[in-house]
C-alpha cells in the first residue's frame, strides 16, 4: 500500500523560492571582483535567477544541457547557479585553480554549451578558446562599463545579457532525480572525474547539513563561505544558507587574511567554512595584529586535516574551530566534529584532541571501515582500514564512465584510511595512496605532520614515504618554515621525540616549499617525485640502486 501524501519533487529552485518568500530582505553581501562591496537580498537574487533561466531558455538551453561557471563566490554566481538548475540544465562549476589543460579537458568532456566567467578569467579563456570545442557563448560576469576588451567570440557582459529579458518566467518542473550540478574532482593523477549531483541529492544534503550538530545554520546566522562554489558543491552552503534564510557574505576573489578578516568583522559573521590553507592566513593575520572576532561562533575546517595547533590557536582567540570531512563524491559533507555529551564539557588539551577528530556521520550518511579484502573492521578506535560510505547524496557512478564504484553493499570507497571509535568518531590517518608502510605496518602521515606543525618555526609539514632497503618505506618529513624563522633538522627531530611513536619518527627532515592542489591539499605526488631518490641517513645504499 502506498502512502497518501503529495508528490512534491525535491527541486533546488524551491530553495530559492522559499528564501524569497520567507526571507526576502535577508542580505547577500559580496566583495565584488570589480572591487566595491555589493549588497542585494534573496528576493532580488530569485528575480534575477529567473531572468537567467528565461534567457537560457530563449537561447535554447534545455533539460540536461551543461552550462559552466568559472567564477569566484559572488551574488552573480548564486543567481546563475539557481537560474541554470531551475530549467533542468546542469550547473558545471569549474575550479579555476586546475591546470589550464585540465580546464579545457573538462569543458570538452562535459560538453558545456555556455560559460559564465569572471573578468579575472578572461585571459585564461582567451588562451584556451581554440581548444574549446563546444562553447557557444561566453558571458562575462560584469556590466558594460567594466567589460574588458576581449577576443572571445560573441562575448557579452552579464548585465546586458540578463537585461534582454523581463523576468516574466516560471521554473520548469521535472523529476527530482534530474541532474542539477556537475563538479570534477581535482584528480592528482589522470583526468579529473565528474560527480553529477541530482536535485534530490542536493535538497536532501541541504536538509542533512541543517541538522543542529552538522552545520546547523539558522535565519539569525551570517555565513561567509570561504569555500568556493566551485569546490565540492560549495560544501552545500549555497543551498543550506538560503534554505534557512542565513545572511550570506561572499568574499569574491580576495582570500588573504586581512581581506577575510575585514569581512568577518564588518558583517558580524557567525559561521564560516574553508580549507586549512585559508585559515592559516587568517590565523597568522589575527595573531600578529592581536585581533578578535566576538560574533564568530563557528569556524569549520575541511578539505584536508587541520593541525591541532591551528584548532588550538583559534580556541585561544575565542573561536570554536571544528572539522568537517567529506568529498566531492558525497555532496560533499560526510562527518562533522561536533562535541557530543561525553565530550561537550572538555577543556584544554582534551578538548583539542577531541576536536582533532573528523567527527561522526550525520543521519543520511552511513560509514564502515574494512580491511583490504572488504571485511568489516571493529569500531574500537584502534583498527584502521578503508573508509567506505553510502547514502542518498553519495555518488553511484562518475559522469561518462562505466566503472563500478560501489561494493556489494552499495558502499563507495573514499580512498581514505580511518579508524572509528565506540562513540562513532572517525579519524582519518591517511589517503590510502599516501600511507607510509614501514616493515609491513602503516605510519599515519597526518599524525606525524600534526606533531611537526606544533613547532613554532614550522608553517606546514608533509610526511612522505621514501623507499628504504630494510623497511620497505620510511618517513621523510618536509617542512616549510614560517617567514623569517630558522631551525635545524636536529631541533625538529628532538621536538618530535615523545610526541609520536618511536618507530614513526622521520628518518630525515628537509626544509622546502610545499606545493598544493587546486583544492588546497598538499600535493604529495609532486613531493614524492621530488624526493624519489632522496638518500635517508638510515639507508646505507641509495634507494634507487636497491635490487
Ligand atoms: P578533490 O578530490 O577535488 O581534491 P575533495 O574535497 O573531494 O576534493 O577531496 C576529498 C578528500 O579530502 C577526502 O577523501 C579526504 O582525503 C580529504 N579531506 C577532506 N576533509 C578532510 C579532513 N577534515 N581531514 C582529513 N582529510 C580530509
XYZ file of C-alpha atoms and ligand atoms in Angstrom:
574
model
C 0.000 0.000 0.000
C 1.365 3.440 -0.900
C 1.140 6.447 1.398
C -1.319 9.158 0.530
C 0.964 12.153 0.720
C 1.631 14.723 -2.005
C 4.225 14.101 -4.628
C 6.390 17.188 -4.460
C 9.675 16.703 -6.263
C 12.693 17.871 -4.261
C 13.925 20.552 -6.692
C 16.720 23.037 -5.966
C 14.746 26.050 -7.242
C 12.239 25.506 -4.418
C 15.023 26.542 -2.035
C 15.448 29.999 -3.558
C 11.630 30.297 -3.822
C 11.374 29.642 -0.099
C 14.144 32.136 0.703
C 12.400 34.801 -1.400
C 9.048 34.172 0.296
C 10.174 33.862 3.935
C 13.445 35.840 3.980
C 13.184 38.252 1.010
C 15.148 41.067 2.650
C 17.918 38.898 4.103
C 21.116 40.287 2.658
C 23.636 38.757 0.283
C 26.809 40.846 0.531
C 29.787 40.474 -1.838
C 33.276 41.866 -2.145
C 32.831 42.203 -5.879
C 35.534 41.120 -8.299
C 35.498 44.708 -9.625
C 36.291 45.969 -6.087
C 33.401 47.624 -4.205
C 31.156 45.883 -1.667
C 27.831 44.947 -3.286
C 24.568 44.354 -1.390
C 21.475 42.531 -2.544
C 18.940 40.133 -0.967
C 17.191 36.813 -1.558
C 14.148 38.479 -3.155
C 16.337 40.101 -5.793
C 18.538 37.035 -6.232
C 15.449 34.996 -7.119
C 14.149 37.655 -9.532
C 17.476 37.764 -11.353
C 17.869 33.958 -11.264
C 14.536 33.769 -13.099
C 15.941 36.135 -15.717
C 18.988 33.868 -16.105
C 16.618 30.924 -16.595
C 14.475 32.857 -19.078
C 17.455 33.985 -21.135
C 18.990 30.481 -21.176
C 15.604 29.136 -22.275
C 15.476 31.757 -25.047
C 18.985 30.682 -26.089
C 17.573 27.134 -26.469
C 19.345 25.635 -23.446
C 17.219 22.665 -22.491
C 16.847 19.979 -19.830
C 20.170 18.179 -19.340
C 22.367 20.712 -21.184
C 25.560 21.595 -19.338
C 26.274 25.243 -18.555
C 29.603 26.156 -16.975
C 30.762 28.737 -14.458
C 34.366 29.838 -13.960
C 33.789 32.239 -11.126
C 34.520 33.356 -7.584
C 31.926 33.436 -4.804
C 29.670 36.360 -5.674
C 25.957 37.149 -5.803
C 26.007 36.772 -9.586
C 27.389 33.242 -9.267
C 24.494 32.388 -6.915
C 21.904 33.777 -9.377
C 23.390 31.754 -12.225
C 23.533 28.630 -10.041
C 19.753 28.740 -9.431
C 18.924 30.037 -12.916
C 20.652 27.081 -14.602
C 19.209 24.465 -12.249
C 15.711 25.985 -12.444
C 15.268 24.924 -16.080
C 16.750 21.464 -15.535
C 20.117 22.337 -17.100
C 23.271 21.262 -15.288
C 25.433 23.815 -13.491
C 29.043 22.792 -14.102
C 31.239 24.667 -11.633
C 34.848 24.746 -12.848
C 37.759 25.102 -10.450
C 39.985 27.844 -11.950
C 42.959 26.533 -9.966
C 43.127 23.390 -12.093
C 45.872 23.306 -14.685
C 44.705 25.135 -17.864
C 44.861 21.934 -19.930
C 42.622 20.212 -17.337
C 40.119 23.092 -17.569
C 39.952 22.700 -21.342
C 39.642 18.953 -20.940
C 36.704 19.106 -18.530
C 34.842 21.758 -20.552
C 35.054 19.470 -23.577
C 34.287 16.355 -21.574
C 31.182 17.976 -20.061
C 30.265 19.465 -23.477
C 29.403 22.799 -21.871
C 27.320 24.981 -24.237
C 27.590 28.283 -22.363
C 30.221 29.531 -19.936
C 29.865 32.326 -17.367
C 33.258 33.691 -16.346
C 34.568 36.407 -14.055
C 36.674 39.156 -15.645
C 39.684 37.616 -13.858
C 39.463 34.533 -16.075
C 39.028 36.208 -19.470
C 42.774 35.970 -20.358
C 42.756 32.268 -19.417
C 39.705 31.588 -21.600
C 41.239 33.541 -24.487
C 44.246 31.217 -24.343
C 42.066 28.109 -24.148
C 39.456 29.237 -26.732
C 40.962 27.385 -29.734
C 40.671 24.104 -27.782
C 37.093 24.655 -26.577
C 35.052 22.588 -28.983
C 31.519 23.175 -27.825
C 31.167 26.542 -26.082
C 28.620 28.632 -27.995
C 28.506 31.671 -25.749
C 30.866 33.454 -23.318
C 29.043 35.567 -20.726
C 31.387 37.776 -18.690
C 30.234 38.430 -15.141
C 30.263 42.210 -15.110
C 28.468 45.227 -16.517
C 29.184 47.120 -19.715
C 31.391 49.730 -18.030
C 33.747 47.050 -16.622
C 33.670 44.765 -19.654
C 37.228 44.032 -20.821
C 38.187 44.149 -24.475
C 38.366 40.504 -25.470
C 38.926 38.246 -28.432
C 36.371 35.750 -27.077
C 33.848 35.188 -29.845
C 30.476 36.862 -29.146
C 31.391 37.637 -25.525
C 28.746 39.678 -23.757
C 28.568 41.434 -20.387
C 26.302 39.526 -17.971
C 24.234 42.590 -17.032
C 23.408 43.258 -20.696
C 22.695 39.569 -21.213
C 20.056 39.314 -18.469
C 18.610 42.747 -19.235
C 17.460 41.417 -22.577
C 14.597 39.559 -20.829
C 11.859 40.783 -18.464
C 11.883 38.005 -15.822
C 8.264 37.035 -16.542
C 9.081 33.351 -16.424
C 8.337 30.251 -14.351
C 10.743 27.496 -13.324
C 10.397 24.249 -15.228
C 9.061 21.167 -13.498
C 10.826 17.823 -13.829
C 11.743 14.691 -11.925
C 13.716 15.204 -8.719
C 16.385 12.759 -9.907
C 17.275 15.120 -12.773
C 20.946 16.215 -12.783
C 21.466 19.644 -11.196
C 25.209 20.155 -10.786
C 28.473 18.794 -12.147
C 31.739 19.070 -10.243
C 35.016 17.439 -11.245
C 37.398 16.184 -8.569
C 40.840 17.721 -8.777
C 42.434 14.466 -9.944
C 46.040 14.377 -8.741
C 46.697 11.589 -11.220
C 44.902 11.019 -14.507
C 41.988 13.091 -15.739
C 39.527 14.680 -13.297
C 36.322 12.701 -12.680
C 32.873 14.285 -12.882
C 30.415 13.969 -9.993
C 26.847 14.597 -11.133
C 24.549 15.813 -8.340
C 20.784 15.480 -8.667
C 18.125 17.912 -7.425
C 17.058 15.297 -4.899
C 20.597 14.692 -3.602
C 21.178 18.444 -3.200
C 17.928 19.067 -1.318
C 18.448 16.063 0.968
C 22.076 17.061 1.533
C 20.919 20.543 2.468
C 18.399 19.172 4.973
C 21.158 16.945 6.315
C 23.597 19.822 6.839
C 20.792 21.802 8.525
C 20.833 19.354 11.455
C 21.984 21.204 14.572
C 25.077 19.041 15.049
C 26.128 19.344 11.416
C 26.323 22.924 10.046
C 23.035 23.820 11.722
C 22.621 27.361 10.361
C 19.570 29.475 11.169
C 17.942 32.684 9.928
C 19.897 34.500 12.647
C 23.245 33.418 11.236
C 25.537 35.321 8.907
C 27.571 32.943 6.787
C 30.823 33.594 4.966
C 31.519 30.697 2.592
C 35.257 30.898 2.033
C 34.877 27.513 0.381
C 34.297 28.347 -3.281
C 31.085 27.460 -5.085
C 33.359 25.504 -7.438
C 34.831 23.316 -4.686
C 32.727 20.231 -3.954
C 29.274 21.804 -4.377
C 30.261 24.679 -2.011
C 30.018 22.151 0.853
C 26.261 22.599 0.446
C 26.291 26.215 1.690
C 24.730 27.698 -1.472
C 21.661 25.574 -0.666
C 21.733 25.454 3.114
C 22.025 29.234 3.715
C 19.024 30.265 1.547
C 17.037 27.259 2.794
C 17.126 28.646 6.334
C 17.473 32.352 5.494
C 21.009 32.998 6.750
C 22.614 36.203 5.527
C 25.471 35.388 3.116
C 28.757 37.254 2.779
C 30.728 36.317 -0.343
C 34.474 37.095 -0.334
C 34.894 37.335 -4.136
C 38.488 36.821 -5.257
C 40.275 38.047 -2.109
C 41.043 35.276 0.368
C 44.096 36.711 2.150
C 43.979 37.030 5.948
C 43.356 40.793 6.027
C 40.520 40.748 3.451
C 38.711 37.789 5.021
C 39.134 39.284 8.497
C 37.703 42.625 7.355
C 34.512 40.969 6.053
C 34.167 38.694 9.101
C 34.405 41.748 11.357
C 32.389 44.291 9.319
C 29.479 41.955 8.607
C 29.470 40.322 12.078
C 29.789 36.862 10.548
C 28.717 33.997 12.847
C 29.674 30.983 10.706
C 32.419 30.416 8.169
C 33.937 27.403 6.413
C 37.029 26.756 4.324
C 40.253 24.786 3.845
C 43.244 24.884 6.252
C 45.449 26.960 3.911
C 42.992 29.887 4.071
C 42.606 29.585 7.844
C 46.371 29.597 8.251
C 46.467 33.043 6.598
C 43.650 34.291 8.852
C 45.274 32.816 11.964
C 48.605 34.497 11.211
C 46.948 37.827 10.446
C 44.873 37.772 13.642
C 47.772 36.657 15.834
C 50.214 39.221 14.522
C 47.682 42.042 14.986
C 46.142 40.774 18.288
C 42.652 40.691 16.764
C 39.410 39.096 17.914
C 36.082 38.156 16.256
C 33.450 38.145 19.014
C 30.496 37.433 16.672
C 32.060 34.317 15.107
C 30.653 31.204 16.786
C 31.824 28.533 14.368
C 34.779 28.184 12.018
C 34.541 24.898 10.131
C 37.727 23.487 8.618
C 37.574 20.818 5.931
C 39.066 19.595 2.689
C 42.281 18.493 4.441
C 43.195 17.687 8.039
C 43.766 20.839 10.087
C 46.659 20.563 12.525
C 45.520 20.566 16.181
C 47.852 23.568 16.644
C 45.515 25.543 14.363
C 42.374 24.481 16.246
C 44.128 25.461 19.479
C 45.200 28.849 18.105
C 41.614 29.726 17.183
C 40.390 28.412 20.548
C 42.832 30.829 22.244
C 41.266 33.635 20.209
C 37.820 32.562 21.469
C 36.731 30.934 18.185
C 35.321 27.421 18.113
C 37.057 25.660 15.229
C 35.831 22.201 14.301
C 36.418 19.852 11.431
C 34.273 18.722 8.598
C 35.252 15.775 6.478
C 33.773 14.904 3.126
C 34.339 14.531 -0.575
C 33.074 15.890 -3.855
C 31.561 12.430 -4.347
C 29.457 12.846 -1.184
C 27.670 16.070 -1.899
C 30.125 16.631 -0.008
C 29.607 16.506 3.795
C 30.401 13.141 5.421
C 31.073 13.968 9.063
C 31.413 16.897 11.441
C 33.491 17.116 14.619
C 30.752 18.441 16.914
C 31.211 17.554 20.587
C 28.695 15.024 21.943
C 27.600 14.882 25.607
C 30.545 12.864 26.950
C 32.901 15.440 25.396
C 30.939 18.695 25.441
C 32.450 19.892 28.727
C 36.057 19.040 27.898
C 38.627 21.806 28.180
C 42.305 22.306 27.323
C 44.312 19.596 25.600
C 41.497 17.016 25.927
C 39.100 19.277 24.057
C 41.637 19.950 21.291
C 42.287 16.200 20.980
C 38.560 15.545 20.546
C 38.150 18.417 18.063
C 41.010 16.921 16.063
C 38.785 14.008 15.110
C 36.952 14.232 11.778
C 33.729 13.702 13.747
C 30.701 11.451 13.372
C 28.406 10.974 10.408
C 25.003 12.691 10.362
C 21.725 10.976 9.521
C 21.812 10.164 5.758
C 25.469 9.093 5.741
C 26.426 5.525 6.679
C 30.074 4.568 7.198
C 32.139 1.444 7.610
C 35.829 0.588 7.654
C 37.102 -2.578 6.028
C 40.344 -4.460 5.525
C 41.796 -4.966 2.055
C 39.525 -7.960 1.404
C 36.398 -5.945 2.214
C 35.776 -7.475 5.668
C 34.265 -5.024 8.162
C 36.610 -3.882 10.948
C 35.509 -3.087 14.516
C 34.655 0.430 15.658
C 37.123 0.387 18.542
C 39.250 3.434 17.695
C 42.259 1.180 17.018
C 41.551 -0.862 13.900
C 42.192 1.176 10.794
C 41.063 0.387 7.307
C 39.491 1.687 4.123
C 36.687 4.135 4.840
C 33.509 3.418 2.839
C 30.251 5.383 2.738
C 26.716 5.229 1.396
C 23.673 7.492 1.431
C 21.309 9.467 -0.833
C 23.899 12.166 -1.546
C 26.782 9.778 -2.297
C 27.772 9.169 -5.941
C 26.964 5.799 -7.531
C 28.995 6.421 -10.716
C 31.156 9.067 -12.377
C 29.878 11.123 -15.287
C 30.649 9.440 -18.587
C 32.477 6.469 -17.029
C 31.202 2.927 -16.783
C 33.412 1.796 -13.901
C 31.645 0.088 -10.982
C 32.442 2.192 -7.913
C 30.242 0.607 -5.223
C 30.816 -2.604 -3.269
C 28.125 -5.277 -2.993
C 26.509 -3.482 -0.050
C 26.336 -0.237 -2.032
C 29.243 1.497 -0.272
C 31.634 3.853 -2.072
C 35.338 3.540 -1.209
C 36.522 7.034 -0.217
C 40.218 6.254 -0.682
C 40.789 7.388 2.904
C 42.184 5.229 5.686
C 40.499 5.753 9.057
C 39.588 4.480 12.491
C 36.099 4.751 14.003
C 35.741 4.612 17.788
C 32.956 3.330 20.021
C 31.374 6.827 20.111
C 31.262 6.810 16.268
C 34.031 9.435 15.958
C 36.064 8.850 12.833
C 39.734 9.748 12.417
C 41.473 9.873 9.072
C 45.016 8.571 9.277
C 45.834 8.966 5.589
C 44.790 8.848 1.978
C 45.343 5.205 1.012
C 47.799 6.302 -1.702
C 49.772 8.397 0.804
C 50.285 5.799 3.559
C 53.829 5.062 4.639
C 54.344 1.331 5.018
C 57.324 0.564 7.252
C 58.148 -3.102 7.912
C 54.558 -4.025 6.963
C 52.970 -1.549 9.441
C 51.308 1.751 8.498
C 52.576 5.066 9.785
C 49.968 7.859 9.839
C 51.456 10.741 7.867
C 48.750 13.074 9.246
C 49.812 12.431 12.850
C 53.479 12.983 12.070
C 52.594 16.234 10.268
C 50.338 17.429 13.104
C 53.121 16.884 15.636
C 55.608 18.812 13.460
C 53.298 21.784 12.869
C 53.157 22.417 16.615
C 56.819 23.528 16.343
C 56.846 27.356 16.432
C 59.056 27.704 13.335
C 57.019 25.360 11.167
C 54.270 26.703 8.915
C 53.403 23.497 7.105
C 54.641 19.906 7.119
C 54.335 16.903 4.834
C 55.418 13.362 5.671
C 56.014 11.133 2.660
C 57.255 7.612 2.080
C 60.795 7.182 0.775
C 61.997 3.711 -0.114
C 64.340 2.033 2.333
C 66.463 -1.099 1.858
C 65.473 -2.690 5.176
C 61.970 -1.406 5.992
C 60.474 -1.030 2.521
C 59.499 2.586 3.236
C 60.422 5.114 5.897
C 59.025 8.620 6.528
C 60.751 11.733 5.237
C 59.440 14.953 6.778
C 59.375 18.058 4.610
C 58.771 21.305 6.471
C 58.027 24.772 5.218
C 59.139 27.328 7.776
C 57.272 30.442 8.859
C 58.678 33.592 7.201
C 61.891 34.801 8.895
C 62.161 31.656 11.051
C 65.070 29.281 11.209
C 65.578 25.863 12.696
C 67.610 22.706 12.180
C 66.882 19.097 11.354
C 68.103 18.061 14.827
C 65.855 20.597 16.530
C 62.730 19.346 14.702
C 63.596 15.728 15.494
C 64.136 16.426 19.192
C 60.828 18.385 19.227
C 59.006 15.327 17.841
C 60.502 12.940 20.392
C 57.855 11.600 22.766
C 55.010 13.145 20.704
C 54.743 10.245 18.267
C 55.635 6.549 18.459
C 59.377 5.950 18.232
C 59.165 3.938 15.026
C 57.097 6.742 13.403
C 59.998 9.213 13.831
C 61.019 10.580 10.416
C 64.326 9.226 9.181
C 65.145 12.647 7.794
C 63.867 16.232 7.780
C 64.306 18.720 4.948
C 63.239 22.378 4.676
C 61.470 23.084 1.402
C 58.382 24.750 -0.073
C 55.196 22.669 -0.024
C 53.047 22.549 -3.191
C 49.211 22.435 -3.115
C 46.444 21.025 -5.305
C 43.612 23.061 -6.793
C 41.529 22.314 -3.694
C 44.186 23.296 -1.159
C 45.579 19.873 -0.310
C 49.293 19.136 -0.070
C 50.364 17.779 -3.438
C 52.142 14.700 -2.117
C 52.559 13.102 -5.534
C 54.820 16.028 -6.520
C 56.820 15.756 -3.269
C 57.244 12.001 -3.750
C 58.575 12.698 -7.248
C 60.863 15.488 -5.957
C 62.361 13.204 -3.278
C 62.231 9.905 -5.161
C 65.994 9.436 -4.915
C 66.440 11.019 -1.514
C 69.076 9.167 0.474
C 67.871 8.649 4.020
C 70.689 8.776 6.594
C 69.466 5.408 7.915
C 69.788 3.756 4.487
C 73.299 2.612 3.753
C 72.769 2.483 -0.039
C 70.967 4.898 -2.339
C 67.367 3.520 -2.563
C 67.153 3.795 -6.357
C 70.005 1.298 -6.651
C 68.477 -1.295 -4.324
C 67.616 -4.514 -6.164
P 39.475 16.865 -4.514
O 39.419 15.351 -4.554
O 38.966 17.527 -5.744
O 40.797 17.408 -4.039
P 37.658 16.720 -2.286
O 37.318 17.837 -1.364
O 36.556 15.939 -2.843
O 38.487 17.399 -3.411
O 38.659 15.744 -1.553
C 38.178 14.799 -0.654
C 39.281 14.290 0.219
O 39.812 15.352 1.017
C 38.855 13.278 1.244
O 38.725 11.989 0.696
C 39.981 13.376 2.261
O 41.126 12.662 1.859
C 40.314 14.844 2.239
N 39.661 15.517 3.366
C 38.558 16.267 3.352
N 38.278 16.742 4.576
C 39.238 16.272 5.420
C 39.505 16.381 6.823
N 38.751 17.118 7.628
N 40.565 15.722 7.297
C 41.361 14.973 6.517
N 41.167 14.842 5.191
C 40.123 15.476 4.645
